[in-house]
Every structure is written in structure tokens, then in C-alpha cells.
Coordinates of C-alpha atoms in Angstrom, one line a residue:
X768 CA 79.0 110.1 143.1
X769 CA 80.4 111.9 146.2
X770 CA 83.2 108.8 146.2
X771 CA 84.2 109.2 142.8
X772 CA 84.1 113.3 143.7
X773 CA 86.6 112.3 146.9
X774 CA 89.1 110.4 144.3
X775 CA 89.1 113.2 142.0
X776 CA 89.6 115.4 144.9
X777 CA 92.4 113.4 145.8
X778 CA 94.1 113.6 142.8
X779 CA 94.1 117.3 141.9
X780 CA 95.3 117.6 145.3
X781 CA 98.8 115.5 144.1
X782 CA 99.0 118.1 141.1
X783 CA 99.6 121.2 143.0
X784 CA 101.5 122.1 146.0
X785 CA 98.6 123.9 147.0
X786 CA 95.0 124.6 146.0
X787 CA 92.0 126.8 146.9
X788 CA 88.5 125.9 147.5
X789 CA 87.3 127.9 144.8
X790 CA 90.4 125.9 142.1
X791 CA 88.9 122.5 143.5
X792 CA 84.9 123.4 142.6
X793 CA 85.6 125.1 139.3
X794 CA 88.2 121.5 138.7
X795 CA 85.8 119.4 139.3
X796 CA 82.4 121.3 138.6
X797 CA 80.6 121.6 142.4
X798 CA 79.8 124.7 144.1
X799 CA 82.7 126.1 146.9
X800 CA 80.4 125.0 149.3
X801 CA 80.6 120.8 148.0
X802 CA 84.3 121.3 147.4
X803 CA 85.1 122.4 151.0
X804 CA 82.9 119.9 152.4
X805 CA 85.1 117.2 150.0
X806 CA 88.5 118.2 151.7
X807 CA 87.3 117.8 155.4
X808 CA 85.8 114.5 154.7
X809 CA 89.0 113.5 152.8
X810 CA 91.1 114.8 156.4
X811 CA 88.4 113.4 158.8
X812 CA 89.4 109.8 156.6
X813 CA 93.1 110.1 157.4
X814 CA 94.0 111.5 153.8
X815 CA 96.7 113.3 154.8
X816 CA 94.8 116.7 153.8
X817 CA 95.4 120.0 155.6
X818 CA 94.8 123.5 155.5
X819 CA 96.3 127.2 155.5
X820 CA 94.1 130.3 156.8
X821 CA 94.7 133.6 155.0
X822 CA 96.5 135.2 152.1
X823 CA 98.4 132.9 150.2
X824 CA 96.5 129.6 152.2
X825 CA 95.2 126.4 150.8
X826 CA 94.6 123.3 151.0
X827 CA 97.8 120.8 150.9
X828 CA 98.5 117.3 151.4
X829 CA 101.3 116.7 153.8
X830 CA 104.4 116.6 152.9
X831 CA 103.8 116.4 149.2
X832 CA 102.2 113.0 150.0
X833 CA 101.6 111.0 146.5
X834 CA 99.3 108.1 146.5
X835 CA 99.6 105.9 142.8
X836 CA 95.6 105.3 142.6
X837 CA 95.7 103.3 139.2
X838 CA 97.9 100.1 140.5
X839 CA 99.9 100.5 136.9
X840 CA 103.6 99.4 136.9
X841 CA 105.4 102.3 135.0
X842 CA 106.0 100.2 131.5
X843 CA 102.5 99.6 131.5
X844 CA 102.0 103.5 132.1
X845 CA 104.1 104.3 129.4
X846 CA 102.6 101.2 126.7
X847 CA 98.3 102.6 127.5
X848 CA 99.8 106.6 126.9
X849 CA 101.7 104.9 124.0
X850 CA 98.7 103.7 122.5
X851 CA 96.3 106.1 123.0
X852 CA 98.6 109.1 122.2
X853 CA 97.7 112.7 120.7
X854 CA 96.2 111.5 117.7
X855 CA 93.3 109.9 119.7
X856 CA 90.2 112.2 118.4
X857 CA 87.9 110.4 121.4
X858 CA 87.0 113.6 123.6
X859 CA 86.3 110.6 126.4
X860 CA 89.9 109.6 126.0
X861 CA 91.6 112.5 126.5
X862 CA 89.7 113.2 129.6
X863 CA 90.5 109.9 131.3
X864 CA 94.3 110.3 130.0
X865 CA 94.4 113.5 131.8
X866 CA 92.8 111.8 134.7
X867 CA 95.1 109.1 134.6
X868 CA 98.1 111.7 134.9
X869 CA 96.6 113.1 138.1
X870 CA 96.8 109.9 139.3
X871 CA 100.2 108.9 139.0
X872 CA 103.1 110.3 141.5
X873 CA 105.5 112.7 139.8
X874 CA 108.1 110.2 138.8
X875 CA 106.1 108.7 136.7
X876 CA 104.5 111.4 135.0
X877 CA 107.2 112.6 132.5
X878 CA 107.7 109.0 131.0
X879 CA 103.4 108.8 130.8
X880 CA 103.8 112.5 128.8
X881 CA 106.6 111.4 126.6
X882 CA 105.1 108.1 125.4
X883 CA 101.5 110.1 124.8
X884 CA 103.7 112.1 122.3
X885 CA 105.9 109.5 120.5
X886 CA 103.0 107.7 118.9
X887 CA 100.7 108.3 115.3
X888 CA 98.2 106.4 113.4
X889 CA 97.8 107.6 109.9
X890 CA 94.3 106.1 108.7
X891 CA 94.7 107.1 105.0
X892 CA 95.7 103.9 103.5
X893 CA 98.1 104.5 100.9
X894 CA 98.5 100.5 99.6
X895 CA 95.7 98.9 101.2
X896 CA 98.4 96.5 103.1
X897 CA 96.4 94.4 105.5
X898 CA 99.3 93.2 107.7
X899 CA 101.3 94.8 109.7
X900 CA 105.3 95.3 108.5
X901 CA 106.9 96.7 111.6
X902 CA 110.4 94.3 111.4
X903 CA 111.7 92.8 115.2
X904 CA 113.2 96.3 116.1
X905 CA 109.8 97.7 117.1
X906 CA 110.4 97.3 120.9
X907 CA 114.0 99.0 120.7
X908 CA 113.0 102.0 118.9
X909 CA 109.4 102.5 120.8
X910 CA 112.1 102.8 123.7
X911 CA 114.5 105.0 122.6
X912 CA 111.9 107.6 121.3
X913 CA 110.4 107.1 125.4
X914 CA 113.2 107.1 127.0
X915 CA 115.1 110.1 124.6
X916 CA 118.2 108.1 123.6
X917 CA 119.9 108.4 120.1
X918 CA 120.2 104.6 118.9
X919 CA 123.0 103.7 115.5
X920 CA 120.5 102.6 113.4
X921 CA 121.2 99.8 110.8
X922 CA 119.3 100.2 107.7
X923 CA 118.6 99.6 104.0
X924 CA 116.5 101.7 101.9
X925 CA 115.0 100.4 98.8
X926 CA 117.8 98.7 96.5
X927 CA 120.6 99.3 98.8
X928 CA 123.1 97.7 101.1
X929 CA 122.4 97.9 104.8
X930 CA 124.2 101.4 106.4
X931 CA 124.7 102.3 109.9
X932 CA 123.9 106.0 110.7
X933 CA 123.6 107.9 114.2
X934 CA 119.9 109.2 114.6
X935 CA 117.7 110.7 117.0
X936 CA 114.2 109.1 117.6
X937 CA 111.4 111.2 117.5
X938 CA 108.2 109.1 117.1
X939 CA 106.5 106.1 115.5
X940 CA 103.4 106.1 113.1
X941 CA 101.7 103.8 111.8
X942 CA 100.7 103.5 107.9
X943 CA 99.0 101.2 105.8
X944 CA 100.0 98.4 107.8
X945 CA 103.6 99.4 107.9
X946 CA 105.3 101.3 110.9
X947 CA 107.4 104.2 110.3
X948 CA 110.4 105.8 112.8
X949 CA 110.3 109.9 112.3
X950 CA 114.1 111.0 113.4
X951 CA 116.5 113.5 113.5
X952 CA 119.5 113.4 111.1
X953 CA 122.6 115.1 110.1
X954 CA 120.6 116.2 106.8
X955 CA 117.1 117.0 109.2
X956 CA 114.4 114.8 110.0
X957 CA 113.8 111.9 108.0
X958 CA 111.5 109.0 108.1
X959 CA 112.8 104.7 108.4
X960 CA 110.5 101.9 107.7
X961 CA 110.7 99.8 110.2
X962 CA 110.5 96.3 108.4
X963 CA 113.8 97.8 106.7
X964 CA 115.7 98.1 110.2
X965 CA 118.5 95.8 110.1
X966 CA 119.8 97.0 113.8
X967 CA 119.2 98.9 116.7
X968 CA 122.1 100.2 119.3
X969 CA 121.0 102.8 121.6
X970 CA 124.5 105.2 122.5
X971 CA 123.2 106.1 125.4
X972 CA 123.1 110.1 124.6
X973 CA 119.9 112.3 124.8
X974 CA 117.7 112.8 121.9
X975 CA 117.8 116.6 120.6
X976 CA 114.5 117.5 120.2
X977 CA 113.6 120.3 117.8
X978 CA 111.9 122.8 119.2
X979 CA 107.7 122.6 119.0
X980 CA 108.2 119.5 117.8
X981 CA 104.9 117.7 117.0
X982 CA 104.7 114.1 115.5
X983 CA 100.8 114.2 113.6
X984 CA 101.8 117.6 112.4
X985 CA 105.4 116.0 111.1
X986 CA 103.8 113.5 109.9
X987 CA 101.4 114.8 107.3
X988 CA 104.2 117.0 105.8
X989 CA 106.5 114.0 105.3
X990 CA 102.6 112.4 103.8
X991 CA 101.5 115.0 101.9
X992 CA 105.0 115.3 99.5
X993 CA 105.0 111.7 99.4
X994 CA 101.5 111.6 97.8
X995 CA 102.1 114.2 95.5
X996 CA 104.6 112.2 93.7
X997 CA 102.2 108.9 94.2
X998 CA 99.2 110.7 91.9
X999 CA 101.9 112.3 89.9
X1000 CA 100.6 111.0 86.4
X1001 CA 97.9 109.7 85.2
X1002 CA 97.3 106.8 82.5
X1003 CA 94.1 106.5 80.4
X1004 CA 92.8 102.8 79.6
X1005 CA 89.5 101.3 78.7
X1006 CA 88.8 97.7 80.6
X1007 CA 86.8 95.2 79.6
X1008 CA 83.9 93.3 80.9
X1009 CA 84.5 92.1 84.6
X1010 CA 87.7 93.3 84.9
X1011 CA 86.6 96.4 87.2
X1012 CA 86.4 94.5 90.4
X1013 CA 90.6 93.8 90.1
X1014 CA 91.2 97.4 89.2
X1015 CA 89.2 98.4 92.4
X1016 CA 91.2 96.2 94.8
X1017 CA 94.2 97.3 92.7
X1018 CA 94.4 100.6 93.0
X1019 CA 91.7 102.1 94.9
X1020 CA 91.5 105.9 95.4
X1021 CA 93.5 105.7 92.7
X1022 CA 91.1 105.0 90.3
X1023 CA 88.4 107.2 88.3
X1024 CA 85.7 105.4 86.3
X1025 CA 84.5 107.1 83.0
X1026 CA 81.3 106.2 81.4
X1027 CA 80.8 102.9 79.9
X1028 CA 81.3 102.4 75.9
X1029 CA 79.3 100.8 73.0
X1030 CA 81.5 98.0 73.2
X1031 CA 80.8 96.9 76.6
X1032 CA 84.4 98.3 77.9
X1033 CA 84.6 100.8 80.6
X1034 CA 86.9 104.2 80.6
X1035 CA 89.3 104.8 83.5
X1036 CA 91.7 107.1 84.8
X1037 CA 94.9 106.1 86.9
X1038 CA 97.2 107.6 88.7
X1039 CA 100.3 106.9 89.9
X1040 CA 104.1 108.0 90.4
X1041 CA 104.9 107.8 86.9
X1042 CA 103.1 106.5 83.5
X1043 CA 105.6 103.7 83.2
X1044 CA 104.5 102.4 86.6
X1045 CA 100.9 102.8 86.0
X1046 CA 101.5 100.3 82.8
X1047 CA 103.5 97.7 84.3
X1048 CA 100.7 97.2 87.1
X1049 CA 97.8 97.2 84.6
X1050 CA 100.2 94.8 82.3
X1051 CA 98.9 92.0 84.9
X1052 CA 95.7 92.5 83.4
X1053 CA 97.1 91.4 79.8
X1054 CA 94.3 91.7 76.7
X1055 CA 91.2 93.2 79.6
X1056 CA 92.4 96.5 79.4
X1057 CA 93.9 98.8 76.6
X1058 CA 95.8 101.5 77.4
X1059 CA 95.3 104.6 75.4
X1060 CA 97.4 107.7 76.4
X1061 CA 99.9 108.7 77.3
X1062 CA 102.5 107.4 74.7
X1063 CA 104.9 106.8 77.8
X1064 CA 102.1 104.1 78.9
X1065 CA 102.2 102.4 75.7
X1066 CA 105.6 102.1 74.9
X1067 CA 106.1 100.9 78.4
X1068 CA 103.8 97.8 77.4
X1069 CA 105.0 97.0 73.9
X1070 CA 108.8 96.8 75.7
X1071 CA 107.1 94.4 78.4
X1072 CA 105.7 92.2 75.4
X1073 CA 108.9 92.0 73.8
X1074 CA 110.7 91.1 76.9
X1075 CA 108.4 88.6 77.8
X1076 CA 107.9 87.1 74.1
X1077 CA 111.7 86.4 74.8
X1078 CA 111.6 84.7 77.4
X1079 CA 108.1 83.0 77.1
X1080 CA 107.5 82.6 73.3
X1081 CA 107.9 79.2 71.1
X1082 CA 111.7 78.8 70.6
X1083 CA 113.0 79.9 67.1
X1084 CA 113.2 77.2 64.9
X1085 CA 117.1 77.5 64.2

């Protein structure tokens, strides 16, 4: 214990220009008397440890000495804090993290502090995707948003042709099994998937960061309006018999089950952007499940039959 007590010592020592006997017991949770006796066994060892008598005295290390206790090159420094981030609810975690930066000489602290801030994991699973989408850009943007460099970002949203624009990296999160870039934009910040990316060029100028900017609480403002327009509508059916267990995998939170009818069939609820979206997914299920309301539902069906009659049915005799 006294050993592990000598360490932490050590490194509260590297956080401060100076510290008092009574800073170091109430740091590490030993009367005045323990942490006094700590520093002179850490100067009778050689630790270059000294002290100041009277007002305004302490206990310094020499020089500002530094001593990198964790053997961590400074891209592995910056990949564990990357990892482990803000979002990390594990009180455990958090201590050693803050540990971990005691531990490390000042150069290397601001990169471990920015790369504990430019990560998220978002849990809710929106899609139930149970790989991993993140593109071959993940590398290039996990260093800009580190390192605080705007990057021209090529990239094609949904249905369009790929567009370079000029953004500012802010963070990563990960959804659903797909990774998502928060940046800064001409119109504000906006959000990239990253399997979308087409190109990453960093310009070499500094990210502007806006001010209190923080990435979870970003985050669930950007996912919050986004779900609001994913349970939008809602689509009443009935299912038949040993059809559930494909609705369930389907669409998940999504789905309410009513009470089972005299027929055998089941009652559900949907929801979903739109009612004409809700149909075409259940259309998979063909005659298992009837859709009842709204009309937007059904029509969206009987123009699926038609189209695919057309293109499926017996040829017309000429």
C-alpha cells in the first residue's frame, strides 16, 4: 500500500508547481502526518523532492522534473482516452483516467484531454445494425477532431452526388453500428456518416470550437429530433399466426402488440417516419398481415400490388 501511496505521491507532485502537506493527505486520503512522512521517503530515494519552510512553502520537485510513469507512447495515450471518453459511466474509469493524467508529463496531457472529449457511444439502437459502417476515413477524421484541424470533407448524402465542403471536426459517436462525424459548418453544426465519406483532406487550419461545447450533450439533440420524425406515424395492422417473431426483429421498439383476435391474428401498432414507409416494410410480409388504417397505409399497398402485378404477373394474352 505505502508503494502505491509513494507513486500517487509522485504524481500529484508533477500536477502542481507546488503543494502542501495538508493538499497531498486530503489528495490522497492519509492523515498530514503519513503524507509528510511520504515526501521524505520519496527525497531520501533520490526523487528529486524538496521543500520550502514558511508562508507560501511547499513541497516541489526540482526543476519541474516530470517522470512518464505509464511507458505509453503518445498515440497510444491519445487511442485509450479515445476510447474510454466522457461517456464512460464506470466511476472506476474515470478515476484511473484521471490517474492516468497525473501520470503523463505536460506535453502530453492536452492531446490525452482532447481525445477523452472527441469520442460518444450512443447505446439506443435505432436499426438494430449489427456491423459496424464507419467507411476507410475513420483514422483521418479521429485525427483531425484530436489534433483540431479543419479537413475538405468529400461526401454524399442520401441520393446525391459526392460534394466537397470545408468543415470543422468536432467529435465521433457511435450509433447502431454506424459512426457519425459531429462538425462545424457554414450553416452550424451538422452531423456525416461516416460510410458516406468519400474523402478526407485536412487544410491544416485550427478547428473553431464553439464555446462549452460538449459532444454527448450535442449528440442527443441532433438524436432526439431525428427520432421524432422516426415515430412520426403510426400504421395499424393485424398479423397472422407466426408472423410476430419477423415483426419483432423488424422493427423492434417500434412495435406495440394489441390483444389477440378470434381469428387467431394479433393487433399491432407501428411507427415509423411516415405511413407510406411503415407499408412498404410490412409489404415483405405479403397476405400475414392486413393493414387497417390509416388510408395513406393502404393505398400505399394496393399501388405496390399494381406495380408489382406488372412486372410479375402472367403476361397478357395479346
Amino acid at each position: 500500500m505505502r508503494a502505491d501511496r509513494l507513486v500517487a505521491t509522485l504524481l500529484f507532485l508533477q500536477t502542481r508547481p507546488r503543494v502542501t502537506v495538508a493538499e497531498v493527505a486530503a489528495e490522497l486520503e492519509v492523515s498530514p502526518r503519513t503524507a509528510r512522512r511520504d515526501l521524505e521517503a520519496l527525497s531520501t530515494a533520490g526523487i528529486p523532492v524538496y521543500s520550502q519552510r514558511g508562508r507560501g512553502g511547499g513541497w516541489s520537485l526540482v526543476g519541474g522534473a516530470r517522470t512518464d510513469l505509464t511507458g505509453l507512447t503518445g498515440e497510444e495515450i491519445r487511442a485509450l482516452f479515445l476510447l474510454a471518453g466522457p461517456s464512460s459511466t464506470t466511476p472506476e474509469l474515470r478515476t484511473a483516467l484521471r490517474k492516468l493524467v497525473r501520470a503523463l508529463p505536460a506535453p502530453l496531457r492536452p492531446g490525452a484531454e482532447a481525445a477523452s472529449r472527441a469520442g460518444h457511444t450512443d447505446g439506443r439502437d435505432w436499426s438494430r445494425a449489427d456491423v459496424t459502417a464507419t467507411g476507410p476515413h475513420l483514422d483521418a477524421l479521429r485525427r483531425a477532431v484530436v489534433d483540431g484541424i479543419q479537413v475538405r470533407l468529400g461526401y454524399a448524402g442520401p441520393g446525391k452526388p459526392v460534394g466537397v465542403r470545408t468543415v470543422h471536426p468536432l467529435g465521433l459517436v457511435t450509433k447502431a453500428g454506424h459512426d457519425y462525424l459531429v462538425a462545424g459548418t457554414e450553416r452550424g453544426l451538422r452531423t456525416f456518416r461516416l460510410s458516406r465519406v468519400a474523402s478526407v483532406e485536412p487544410t491544416g487550419e485550427p478547428v473553431v470550437r464553439p464555446p462549452d461545447f460538449d459532444l454527448p450533450s450535442v449528440w442527443r439533440s441532433f438524436a432526439a429530433r431525428l427520432e421524432e420524425r422516426l415515430y412520426a406515424a403510426t400504421v395499424r395492422a393485424r398479423v397472422a399466426p407466426g408472423a410476430m417473431a419477423i415483426l419483432e426483429r423488424l422493427f423492434d421498439g417500434r412495435l406495440r402488440v394489441g390483444p389477440e383476435l378470434p381469428d387467431g391474428w394479433t393487433e399491432i401498432q407501428v411507427d415509423g417516419p411516415t405511413p407510406e414507409v411503415i407499408a412498404t416494410q410490412l409489404a415483405g410480409l405479403g397476405t400475414r398481415v392486413e393493414v387497417l388504417d390509416p388510408p395513406e397505409a393502404r393505398e400505399r399497398l394496393a399501388r405496390l400490388a399494381d406495380e408489382l402485378a406488372g412486372v410479375y404477373g402472367p403476361p397478357v394474352s395479346p
